[in-house]
Coordinates of C-alpha atoms and ligand atoms in Angstrom, one line a residue:
M1 CA 0.0 0.0 0.0
E2 CA 1.2 3.5 -0.8
P3 CA 2.4 5.3 2.4
W4 CA 0.1 8.2 3.4
W5 CA 2.9 10.7 3.6
K6 CA 3.5 10.5 -0.2
R7 CA 0.2 12.2 -0.7
S8 CA 0.5 14.6 2.2
I9 CA 1.2 18.2 2.5
V10 CA 3.0 19.4 5.6
Y11 CA 2.6 22.8 7.3
Q12 CA 5.4 23.9 9.6
I13 CA 4.6 25.8 12.7
Y14 CA 7.2 27.7 14.6
P15 CA 5.2 27.9 17.9
R16 CA 6.9 31.0 19.3
S17 CA 5.7 33.1 16.4
F18 CA 2.5 31.5 15.3
M19 CA -0.3 32.6 17.7
D20 CA -0.3 33.9 21.2
S21 CA -3.4 33.0 23.3
N22 CA -2.5 34.7 26.6
G23 CA -1.1 38.0 25.7
D24 CA 2.5 37.3 26.9
G25 CA 3.9 38.0 23.4
I26 CA 4.9 34.4 22.9
G27 CA 3.0 32.0 20.7
D28 CA 1.6 28.9 22.4
L29 CA -0.2 25.7 22.1
Q30 CA -3.7 27.1 22.7
G31 CA -2.9 29.6 20.1
I32 CA -2.2 26.8 17.6
I33 CA -5.4 25.0 18.6
S34 CA -7.4 28.2 17.9
K35 CA -6.1 28.2 14.3
I36 CA -6.5 24.5 13.4
D37 CA -9.6 25.3 11.3
Y38 CA -7.6 27.8 9.3
L39 CA -5.1 25.1 8.5
K40 CA -7.9 22.6 7.7
N41 CA -9.3 25.2 5.3
L42 CA -5.9 25.4 3.6
G43 CA -6.1 21.7 3.2
I44 CA -2.9 20.4 4.8
D45 CA -2.6 16.9 6.3
V46 CA 0.3 17.2 8.7
I47 CA 1.6 19.8 11.1
W48 CA 5.3 19.8 11.9
L49 CA 5.8 21.5 15.2
S50 CA 9.2 23.1 15.8
P51 CA 10.3 22.1 19.4
V52 CA 7.8 22.7 22.2
Y53 CA 9.9 21.0 24.8
D54 CA 11.2 22.5 28.1
S55 CA 14.1 24.7 27.1
P56 CA 16.1 27.7 28.4
N57 CA 15.7 29.0 24.8
D58 CA 19.3 29.7 23.9
D59 CA 18.3 28.6 20.4
N60 CA 14.5 28.9 20.7
G61 CA 13.8 25.4 21.8
Y62 CA 16.5 23.6 19.8
D63 CA 18.3 23.4 23.1
I64 CA 16.2 20.9 25.1
R65 CA 16.3 20.7 28.8
N66 CA 13.7 18.0 29.2
Y67 CA 12.5 15.9 26.3
Q68 CA 9.4 14.8 28.1
A69 CA 8.1 18.2 29.4
I70 CA 6.5 21.1 27.6
M71 CA 8.0 24.6 27.6
Q72 CA 6.1 26.6 30.2
E73 CA 5.6 29.6 27.9
F74 CA 3.9 27.3 25.4
G75 CA 1.5 25.6 27.8
T76 CA 1.2 22.1 29.3
M77 CA 1.3 18.5 28.3
Q78 CA -2.5 18.5 28.4
D79 CA -2.5 21.3 25.9
L80 CA -0.3 19.2 23.6
E81 CA -2.5 16.2 24.0
Q82 CA -5.5 18.4 23.2
L83 CA -3.7 19.6 20.1
I84 CA -3.0 16.1 18.9
E85 CA -6.6 15.2 19.5
E86 CA -8.2 18.2 17.9
A87 CA -5.9 17.8 14.9
K88 CA -6.8 14.2 14.6
Q89 CA -10.5 15.0 14.5
R90 CA -9.7 17.0 11.5
G91 CA -7.6 14.4 9.8
I92 CA -4.4 16.2 10.6
R93 CA -1.3 14.5 12.1
I94 CA 1.2 16.2 14.4
V95 CA 4.9 15.6 13.6
M96 CA 7.3 16.5 16.4
D97 CA 10.8 17.8 16.1
L98 CA 13.4 15.3 17.3
V99 CA 16.5 17.2 18.4
V100 CA 19.0 14.5 19.4
N101 CA 22.3 15.6 18.1
H102 CA 22.6 17.8 21.2
T103 CA 20.7 18.8 24.3
S104 CA 20.7 21.9 26.4
D105 CA 23.6 22.3 28.8
E106 CA 20.8 22.5 31.4
H107 CA 19.6 18.9 30.6
A108 CA 20.0 16.7 33.6
W109 CA 22.3 14.4 31.6
F110 CA 24.7 17.2 31.0
V111 CA 24.5 18.5 34.5
E112 CA 25.5 15.1 35.7
S113 CA 28.0 14.5 32.9
R114 CA 30.0 17.7 33.6
S115 CA 30.0 17.0 37.4
S116 CA 32.9 14.6 37.4
K117 CA 35.0 12.4 35.1
D118 CA 33.6 9.4 36.9
S119 CA 30.0 10.4 36.4
G120 CA 27.8 7.6 35.0
Y121 CA 26.7 10.2 32.4
R122 CA 30.1 11.2 31.4
D123 CA 29.9 9.3 28.1
Y124 CA 26.6 10.8 27.2
Y125 CA 28.6 13.7 25.7
I126 CA 31.8 14.2 23.8
W127 CA 34.6 15.1 26.2
R128 CA 38.3 15.5 25.3
E129 CA 41.4 16.9 26.8
G130 CA 42.9 20.0 25.3
K131 CA 46.2 20.1 23.4
E132 CA 48.7 22.5 24.8
E133 CA 46.1 24.8 26.3
Q134 CA 44.2 24.7 23.0
P135 CA 41.0 22.9 22.1
P136 CA 41.2 19.3 20.9
N137 CA 40.8 20.3 17.2
N138 CA 40.3 23.4 15.1
W139 CA 36.6 23.0 14.3
G140 CA 34.4 26.1 14.3
S141 CA 30.9 26.0 15.7
I142 CA 28.1 26.6 13.3
F143 CA 27.1 29.5 15.6
S144 CA 30.6 31.1 15.5
G145 CA 33.6 30.6 17.7
S146 CA 35.3 27.3 18.5
A147 CA 33.2 24.1 18.6
W148 CA 34.8 23.3 21.9
E149 CA 34.2 24.7 25.3
M150 CA 36.5 24.3 28.3
D151 CA 34.7 23.2 31.4
D152 CA 36.7 24.1 34.4
K153 CA 35.1 21.6 36.7
T154 CA 36.9 18.7 35.1
D155 CA 39.4 20.7 33.1
S156 CA 38.2 19.1 29.8
Y157 CA 36.5 20.4 26.7
Y158 CA 33.1 19.3 25.4
L159 CA 32.0 19.5 21.8
H160 CA 29.2 21.7 20.7
L161 CA 28.6 22.0 17.0
F162 CA 26.0 24.7 17.7
S163 CA 26.0 27.1 20.7
K164 CA 28.0 26.4 23.8
K165 CA 24.7 25.8 25.5
Q166 CA 24.0 22.9 23.1
P167 CA 26.5 20.1 23.9
D168 CA 26.7 17.3 21.3
L169 CA 25.4 13.9 22.5
N170 CA 27.7 10.9 22.2
W171 CA 25.9 8.4 20.0
E172 CA 28.7 5.9 20.4
H173 CA 27.4 5.2 23.8
G174 CA 24.7 2.5 23.8
P175 CA 22.8 3.6 27.0
L176 CA 22.4 7.1 25.5
R177 CA 20.8 5.6 22.3
N178 CA 18.4 3.5 24.4
E179 CA 17.3 6.5 26.4
I180 CA 16.6 8.4 23.1
F181 CA 14.7 5.5 21.7
D182 CA 12.6 5.3 24.9
M183 CA 11.9 9.0 24.7
M184 CA 10.7 8.5 21.1
K185 CA 8.3 5.8 22.1
F186 CA 6.9 8.1 24.8
W187 CA 5.8 10.5 22.1
L188 CA 4.7 7.9 19.6
E189 CA 2.4 6.4 22.3
K190 CA 0.8 9.8 22.6
G191 CA -0.3 9.3 19.0
I192 CA 1.9 11.7 17.1
G193 CA 2.4 11.3 13.3
G194 CA 6.2 11.1 13.2
F195 CA 9.4 13.1 13.6
R196 CA 11.3 15.8 11.8
M197 CA 14.9 14.9 12.8
D198 CA 17.1 17.9 13.5
V199 CA 20.6 17.7 11.8
I200 CA 20.3 13.9 12.2
N201 CA 23.1 13.2 9.8
F202 CA 25.5 14.9 12.3
I203 CA 25.1 12.3 15.1
S204 CA 28.0 10.0 14.1
K205 CA 31.3 11.7 14.3
D206 CA 34.7 10.4 13.1
E207 CA 36.1 9.3 16.4
K208 CA 39.5 10.6 15.7
L209 CA 38.0 14.1 15.4
P210 CA 40.7 15.3 12.9
N211 CA 41.3 19.0 12.2
G212 CA 39.2 20.5 9.3
T213 CA 40.4 22.6 6.4
I214 CA 40.5 26.3 7.1
H215 CA 38.9 28.0 4.2
D216 CA 39.8 31.5 3.0
E217 CA 39.2 34.2 5.6
Q218 CA 37.8 31.8 8.1
M219 CA 38.9 31.7 11.7
Y220 CA 38.3 28.0 12.3
G221 CA 38.5 24.7 10.5
D222 CA 35.5 23.2 8.7
G223 CA 35.0 19.8 10.4
S224 CA 31.9 18.9 8.3
A225 CA 33.8 16.1 6.5
Y226 CA 34.1 14.4 9.9
F227 CA 30.6 14.9 11.4
M228 CA 28.2 15.0 8.4
N229 CA 27.1 11.6 7.1
G230 CA 29.6 10.1 9.5
P231 CA 30.8 6.5 9.7
K232 CA 27.9 5.0 11.7
I233 CA 25.0 7.1 10.6
H234 CA 23.3 4.4 8.7
T235 CA 23.8 1.9 11.6
Y236 CA 22.2 4.3 14.0
L237 CA 19.2 5.1 11.8
R238 CA 18.6 1.4 11.2
E239 CA 18.8 0.7 14.9
M240 CA 16.3 3.5 15.5
N241 CA 13.9 1.9 13.0
E242 CA 14.3 -1.6 14.3
K243 CA 13.8 -0.6 17.9
V244 CA 11.2 2.1 17.5
L245 CA 9.9 3.5 14.2
N246 CA 9.0 0.2 12.5
H247 CA 6.4 -0.4 15.1
Y248 CA 4.4 2.7 14.1
D249 CA 3.0 4.1 10.8
V250 CA 4.7 7.4 10.8
L251 CA 6.4 10.1 8.7
T252 CA 10.1 10.6 9.2
V253 CA 12.1 13.4 7.6
G254 CA 15.8 13.9 8.3
E255 CA 17.3 17.3 8.2
M256 CA 20.6 16.6 6.5
P257 CA 22.9 19.4 5.6
G258 CA 25.7 18.2 3.3
A259 CA 23.8 15.1 2.0
S260 CA 24.1 14.6 -1.7
P261 CA 21.5 12.9 -3.9
E262 CA 23.6 9.8 -3.7
D263 CA 23.5 9.9 0.1
A264 CA 19.7 10.5 -0.1
Q265 CA 19.3 7.4 -2.2
I266 CA 20.6 5.4 0.7
Y267 CA 18.8 7.3 3.4
T268 CA 15.4 7.2 1.7
D269 CA 15.3 3.9 -0.1
P270 CA 12.5 2.1 1.8
D271 CA 14.5 -1.2 1.8
N272 CA 17.1 0.4 4.0
Q273 CA 14.7 1.5 6.7
E274 CA 16.3 4.7 7.7
V275 CA 14.1 7.8 6.9
N276 CA 11.2 8.4 4.6
M277 CA 12.8 11.6 3.2
I278 CA 15.4 14.2 3.9
F279 CA 15.7 17.9 3.8
T280 CA 18.5 18.8 1.4
F281 CA 20.3 22.1 1.5
E282 CA 21.8 22.2 -1.9
H283 CA 19.1 24.5 -3.4
M284 CA 19.3 26.7 -0.3
N285 CA 23.0 27.2 -0.7
L286 CA 23.0 28.4 -4.3
D287 CA 22.8 32.1 -3.4
S288 CA 25.8 32.0 -1.1
G289 CA 29.5 31.7 -1.6
P290 CA 31.2 28.3 -1.2
N291 CA 32.2 28.6 2.5
E292 CA 29.5 30.5 4.3
K293 CA 25.9 31.4 4.1
W294 CA 26.5 35.1 4.9
D295 CA 28.5 35.6 1.7
V296 CA 25.4 36.5 -0.3
R297 CA 25.4 35.9 -4.1
P298 CA 22.6 36.4 -6.7
L299 CA 20.7 33.3 -7.5
D300 CA 21.7 31.6 -10.8
L301 CA 18.4 30.1 -12.0
V302 CA 20.2 27.6 -14.3
A303 CA 22.0 26.2 -11.3
L304 CA 18.7 26.0 -9.3
K305 CA 17.0 24.1 -12.2
R306 CA 19.9 21.7 -12.6
N307 CA 19.8 21.1 -8.9
F308 CA 16.2 20.2 -8.8
E309 CA 16.6 18.0 -11.8
K310 CA 19.4 16.1 -10.1
W311 CA 17.3 15.4 -7.0
Q312 CA 14.1 14.7 -8.9
L313 CA 15.9 12.1 -11.1
A314 CA 18.0 10.6 -8.4
L315 CA 15.1 9.8 -6.1
H316 CA 12.4 8.9 -8.7
E317 CA 11.3 5.3 -7.9
V318 CA 14.3 4.9 -5.5
G319 CA 13.5 7.0 -2.5
W320 CA 11.5 10.2 -1.9
N321 CA 12.0 13.9 -1.9
S322 CA 10.8 16.6 0.4
L323 CA 10.0 19.9 -1.3
Y324 CA 10.6 23.2 0.5
W325 CA 11.5 26.8 -0.1
N326 CA 11.1 28.0 3.5
N327 CA 11.5 27.0 7.1
H328 CA 12.4 28.8 10.4
D329 CA 16.1 28.9 9.3
Q330 CA 15.7 30.4 5.9
P331 CA 14.8 33.8 4.6
R332 CA 11.4 34.3 3.1
V333 CA 11.4 32.9 -0.4
V334 CA 9.3 35.7 -2.0
S335 CA 12.0 38.1 -0.9
R336 CA 14.8 35.7 -1.9
F337 CA 13.9 34.1 -5.2
G338 CA 10.9 36.1 -6.1
E339 CA 10.2 39.8 -5.9
D340 CA 8.6 41.3 -2.8
G341 CA 7.5 44.7 -4.2
A342 CA 5.2 45.2 -7.2
Y343 CA 5.4 41.5 -8.2
R344 CA 5.0 40.0 -4.7
E345 CA 1.6 38.3 -5.3
L346 CA 2.6 37.0 -8.7
S347 CA 6.0 35.8 -7.8
A348 CA 4.8 34.1 -4.5
K349 CA 2.2 32.2 -6.5
M350 CA 4.8 31.3 -9.2
L351 CA 7.2 30.0 -6.6
A352 CA 4.4 27.9 -5.0
I353 CA 3.3 26.4 -8.3
C354 CA 6.9 25.7 -9.4
L355 CA 7.6 23.8 -6.2
H356 CA 4.3 22.0 -5.6
L357 CA 4.2 20.4 -9.0
L358 CA 7.5 18.5 -8.4
Q359 CA 7.6 15.0 -7.1
G360 CA 7.9 14.7 -3.3
T361 CA 6.2 15.8 -0.1
P362 CA 5.7 19.6 0.0
Y363 CA 6.3 21.6 3.1
I364 CA 4.7 25.0 3.7
Y365 CA 6.2 27.3 6.4
Q366 CA 3.8 29.5 8.3
G367 CA 3.1 32.7 6.5
E368 CA 4.4 31.4 3.2
E369 CA 0.8 30.9 2.2
I370 CA 0.2 34.6 2.4
G371 CA 3.4 35.7 0.9
M372 CA 5.1 37.0 4.1
T373 CA 8.4 38.8 3.4
N374 CA 11.8 39.4 4.9
V375 CA 12.3 42.2 7.4
K376 CA 15.0 44.9 7.8
F377 CA 15.3 46.1 11.4
D378 CA 17.5 49.2 11.7
S379 CA 18.9 48.2 15.0
L380 CA 20.7 45.0 15.8
S381 CA 19.0 45.0 19.2
D382 CA 15.7 44.1 17.5
Y383 CA 17.3 40.8 16.3
R384 CA 16.9 37.7 18.5
D385 CA 18.6 34.9 16.8
I386 CA 21.7 33.5 18.4
E387 CA 23.3 32.6 15.0
T388 CA 22.8 36.2 13.8
L389 CA 24.0 37.8 17.0
N390 CA 27.1 35.6 17.4
M391 CA 28.0 36.1 13.8
Y392 CA 27.7 39.9 14.1
K393 CA 30.1 40.0 17.0
E394 CA 32.7 37.7 15.4
K395 CA 32.6 39.7 12.1
R396 CA 33.0 43.0 13.9
Q397 CA 36.0 41.6 15.7
Q398 CA 37.4 40.7 12.3
G399 CA 37.0 44.4 11.3
I400 CA 34.0 44.0 8.9
A401 CA 31.9 47.1 8.6
H402 CA 28.5 47.2 10.4
E403 CA 26.7 48.0 7.1
A404 CA 28.1 45.0 5.3
I405 CA 27.1 42.6 8.1
M406 CA 23.6 44.1 8.3
S407 CA 23.1 43.6 4.6
S408 CA 24.0 39.9 5.0
I409 CA 21.5 39.7 7.9
Y410 CA 18.8 41.3 5.8
A411 CA 19.3 38.8 3.1
K412 CA 20.0 35.6 5.1
G413 CA 19.2 36.1 8.8
R414 CA 16.9 33.5 10.4
D415 CA 14.8 36.1 12.1
N416 CA 13.4 36.9 8.6
A417 CA 11.3 33.7 9.1
R418 CA 10.6 34.2 12.7
T419 CA 8.7 37.5 12.9
P420 CA 5.1 36.8 14.1
M421 CA 2.5 35.4 11.9
Q422 CA 0.5 38.2 10.3
W423 CA -3.1 37.4 11.1
A424 CA -4.7 40.8 10.7
P425 CA -3.9 44.4 9.6
D426 CA -3.0 45.3 13.2
G427 CA -1.0 42.1 13.6
G428 CA -3.5 39.8 15.3
F429 CA -0.7 37.6 16.8
T430 CA -0.8 38.9 20.4
T431 CA -2.6 41.4 22.6
G432 CA 0.8 42.0 24.3
T433 CA 4.2 43.0 23.1
P434 CA 5.6 40.3 20.7
W435 CA 8.9 38.7 21.6
I436 CA 10.3 39.8 18.3
R437 CA 9.0 42.8 16.3
M438 CA 6.2 42.3 13.8
N439 CA 6.8 43.1 10.2
T440 CA 5.1 46.5 9.6
N441 CA 3.7 45.2 6.3
T442 CA 1.1 43.3 8.2
T443 CA -1.1 46.2 7.4
F444 CA -1.5 44.8 3.9
I445 CA -0.1 41.3 4.1
N446 CA -2.2 39.3 6.5
V447 CA -4.5 36.3 6.8
E448 CA -7.7 38.3 7.2
Q449 CA -7.2 40.1 3.8
A450 CA -5.9 36.9 2.1
L451 CA -9.0 35.0 3.1
A452 CA -11.3 37.7 1.9
N453 CA -9.7 37.9 -1.6
E454 CA -10.4 34.9 -3.8
S455 CA -7.4 35.6 -5.9
S456 CA -4.9 35.8 -3.0
I457 CA -1.8 33.7 -2.6
F458 CA -3.6 31.6 0.0
Y459 CA -6.0 30.3 -2.5
T460 CA -3.2 29.4 -4.9
Y461 CA -1.8 27.2 -2.1
Q462 CA -5.2 25.8 -1.4
K463 CA -5.7 24.9 -5.0
L464 CA -2.3 23.3 -5.3
I465 CA -3.1 21.1 -2.3
Q466 CA -6.4 20.1 -3.9
L467 CA -4.7 19.3 -7.2
R468 CA -2.2 17.1 -5.6
K469 CA -4.9 15.2 -3.8
K470 CA -6.8 14.7 -7.1
H471 CA -4.1 14.0 -9.7
A472 CA -1.8 11.0 -9.2
I473 CA 0.6 12.4 -11.8
I474 CA 1.8 15.0 -9.3
T475 CA 2.8 12.2 -6.9
H476 CA 4.0 9.6 -9.3
G477 CA 4.8 11.1 -12.7
S478 CA 8.3 11.2 -14.1
F479 CA 10.2 14.5 -14.3
Q480 CA 11.9 16.1 -17.3
L481 CA 13.6 19.5 -17.3
L482 CA 13.1 21.5 -20.4
L483 CA 15.1 24.5 -21.6
P484 CA 17.8 23.7 -19.0
D485 CA 19.9 26.7 -20.0
H486 CA 17.2 29.3 -20.2
P487 CA 18.2 32.1 -17.8
D488 CA 14.6 33.2 -16.8
L489 CA 12.2 30.3 -17.4
F490 CA 12.0 27.1 -15.3
V491 CA 10.0 24.7 -17.5
Y492 CA 9.5 21.1 -16.7
K493 CA 7.3 18.2 -17.7
R494 CA 5.7 15.5 -15.6
Q495 CA 4.5 12.4 -17.3
T496 CA 2.6 9.1 -16.8
D497 CA 1.3 6.6 -19.4
E498 CA -1.9 8.6 -19.6
E499 CA -1.0 12.2 -19.2
E500 CA 1.6 14.8 -19.6
W501 CA 1.8 18.1 -17.7
L502 CA 3.8 21.1 -18.7
I503 CA 4.8 23.4 -15.9
V504 CA 6.1 26.9 -17.0
N505 CA 7.5 29.4 -14.6
N506 CA 9.0 32.8 -15.3
F507 CA 11.5 33.7 -12.6
S508 CA 12.0 37.2 -13.9
D509 CA 10.2 40.5 -14.5
R510 CA 11.0 40.2 -18.3
P511 CA 8.5 38.7 -20.6
N512 CA 9.7 35.6 -22.5
Q513 CA 8.3 33.6 -25.3
L514 CA 7.7 29.9 -25.8
V515 CA 6.8 28.1 -29.0
W516 CA 4.4 25.8 -27.2
K517 CA 4.1 23.1 -29.9
E518 CA 7.8 22.3 -29.3
F519 CA 6.9 21.1 -25.8
V520 CA 3.5 19.6 -25.8
P521 CA 2.3 16.2 -27.0
H522 CA -0.5 15.6 -29.5
S523 CA -3.7 16.5 -27.6
K524 CA -5.9 19.0 -26.0
G525 CA -4.4 21.1 -23.2
N526 CA -6.2 22.1 -20.0
V527 CA -4.9 24.9 -17.8
M528 CA -4.8 23.3 -14.3
I529 CA -3.6 26.3 -12.4
S530 CA -2.1 29.7 -13.3
N531 CA -1.3 33.1 -11.7
Y532 CA -2.6 35.3 -14.5
E533 CA -6.3 35.3 -15.5
S534 CA -5.7 33.7 -18.9
L535 CA -2.8 32.8 -21.0
K536 CA -1.5 35.1 -23.7
I537 CA -1.2 33.1 -26.9
E538 CA -0.7 34.3 -30.5
G539 CA -0.6 31.5 -33.0
D540 CA 2.1 29.2 -31.9
I541 CA 3.6 31.6 -29.4
V542 CA 2.8 31.8 -25.8
E543 CA 4.0 34.9 -24.1
V544 CA 5.2 34.2 -20.6
R545 CA 4.7 37.5 -18.7
P546 CA 6.7 38.7 -15.7
Y547 CA 6.6 36.0 -12.9
E548 CA 3.9 34.1 -14.8
S549 CA 3.3 30.5 -14.0
F550 CA 1.0 28.0 -15.5
V551 CA 0.4 24.3 -15.7
L552 CA -1.1 22.6 -18.7
A553 CA -2.3 19.1 -18.7
F554 CA -2.5 17.0 -21.9
E555 CA -3.9 13.6 -22.5
R556 CA -1.4 11.5 -24.4
R557 CA -2.1 9.6 -27.6
K558 CA -4.3 12.3 -29.4
S559 CA -3.0 13.9 -32.5
I560 CA -1.7 17.5 -32.6
E561 CA -4.4 18.6 -34.9
E562 CA -7.0 18.1 -32.2
S563 CA -5.2 20.5 -29.9
T564 CA -7.1 23.3 -28.4
W565 CA -6.8 25.5 -25.4
S566 CA -9.4 25.4 -22.8
Ligands
LIG1 C1 18.7 23.0 12.8 C2 17.5 23.8 13.2 O1 16.6 23.8 12.2 C3 18.0 25.1 13.7 O2 17.0 26.0 13.9 C4 18.8 24.8 14.9 O3 19.4 26.1 15.3 C5 19.9 23.8 14.7 N1 19.5 22.7 13.9 C6 20.4 23.3 16.0 O4 19.5 22.5 16.6

């Protein structure tokens, strides 16, 4: 039987910024419950909840203090159970975030672990002696600085690939793995629909922990070759399936920076029993320089198309793709690959159509469905994200100008995705003061207005979801990239024995032309979805207007003479 998650659409909620029910300025579980009918109306099947566990919030919940308790600011375990139940009544499953590469330094395991070299929990984390007063190796943390922190109590260093309040767990240690598996069962027994696994391909480190290469202008070594897709990653994932996941019918998606399509073939081939799908970063890295995300470059559409082509072909009938433009770590796609001024509506719809017609499970990040945009706060003090703040400090120490750093933050900072959900012209997120400033464009970009306007971006998403439910070609059809070197147009074809769909997207504000008969088979074409009112055709030529997007469906086998537009 086909797994349910192949036909599902996932909606990601970043709870802190979604909906505040009690006026403290922080989103919460009751807030989410109050909006489930909105999500039902959109048509999604699954909610992925970013972490809601007890946490001191050094990294907004990705630093977990207690895996089996709910963050007080978000509510109670009862609220979570209510959310699972209310969602279930509407046919929606709740997927939880599984953050097990690291914990908070306030987790009881770490408190014990750091207390003495003889602690029974010592091996839950990665401890090493320094070398001549220096850290054990030259790795840099993803959140700036060294990846090692000296802990005076035992005069040793612990590894933290993220902030120093996020010590890495030691997966080599069997008892630690078993604790994690038990914790996963605890959540699965509550009836959740699966896990999104945070940086799960980092959990196996090369035990020798060799120095990494120091790239141009970087202060630390890049250790990724020794912790991404490490030596025992497949063993650990298979053990997790055998001991836990195989006993439940759930969705699993592994967040896997640095995984190639070849890696993904192994991770997602159902015969291997590892994960259903992964989040790749390759398409998200195309507008950065080779060594760091803050080195902002213009997007090369040809590279983007080639990248999607590679992933679509590699996983077709082998594994499974996840499809996303946005999440809580990425800038808003309409500001990034679209145009958030005069063409905001058109380009947001174009990006949605372009992504949702691919093969894989689509993920929608809160606010994407109304075309929320990036923000530009004048003052650094309005930013909240630890990655952004640490990076700013480090770059200033290196002598980089304030303006240059701010322009990277405007383009790539994670707070772009974390401003509160825009429910109404006056915000509608909280009655109090939000924990991070609201984007002032809520006056005209908000849910209330989107729902009232039948040609809004929201209804394009709704229609895309309906199309996916109705037409198996979207789930199963083959993929072929057309016009691979065209600098503005992203055109591709999906195909089954019965049908052929042509998907045309203009990623620029320039009009382009297509000779449509060069692309379509011999039959009558139906417009399945588009972002302009009607197509512009003269004779054999289709004009593809700025940010235009449309999908044409053709039955196969009919002759070209019968072709008409409808
Ligand atoms: C990836 C998460 O998506 C991100 O938000 C977090 O900061 C890191 N992993 C560390 O957990």
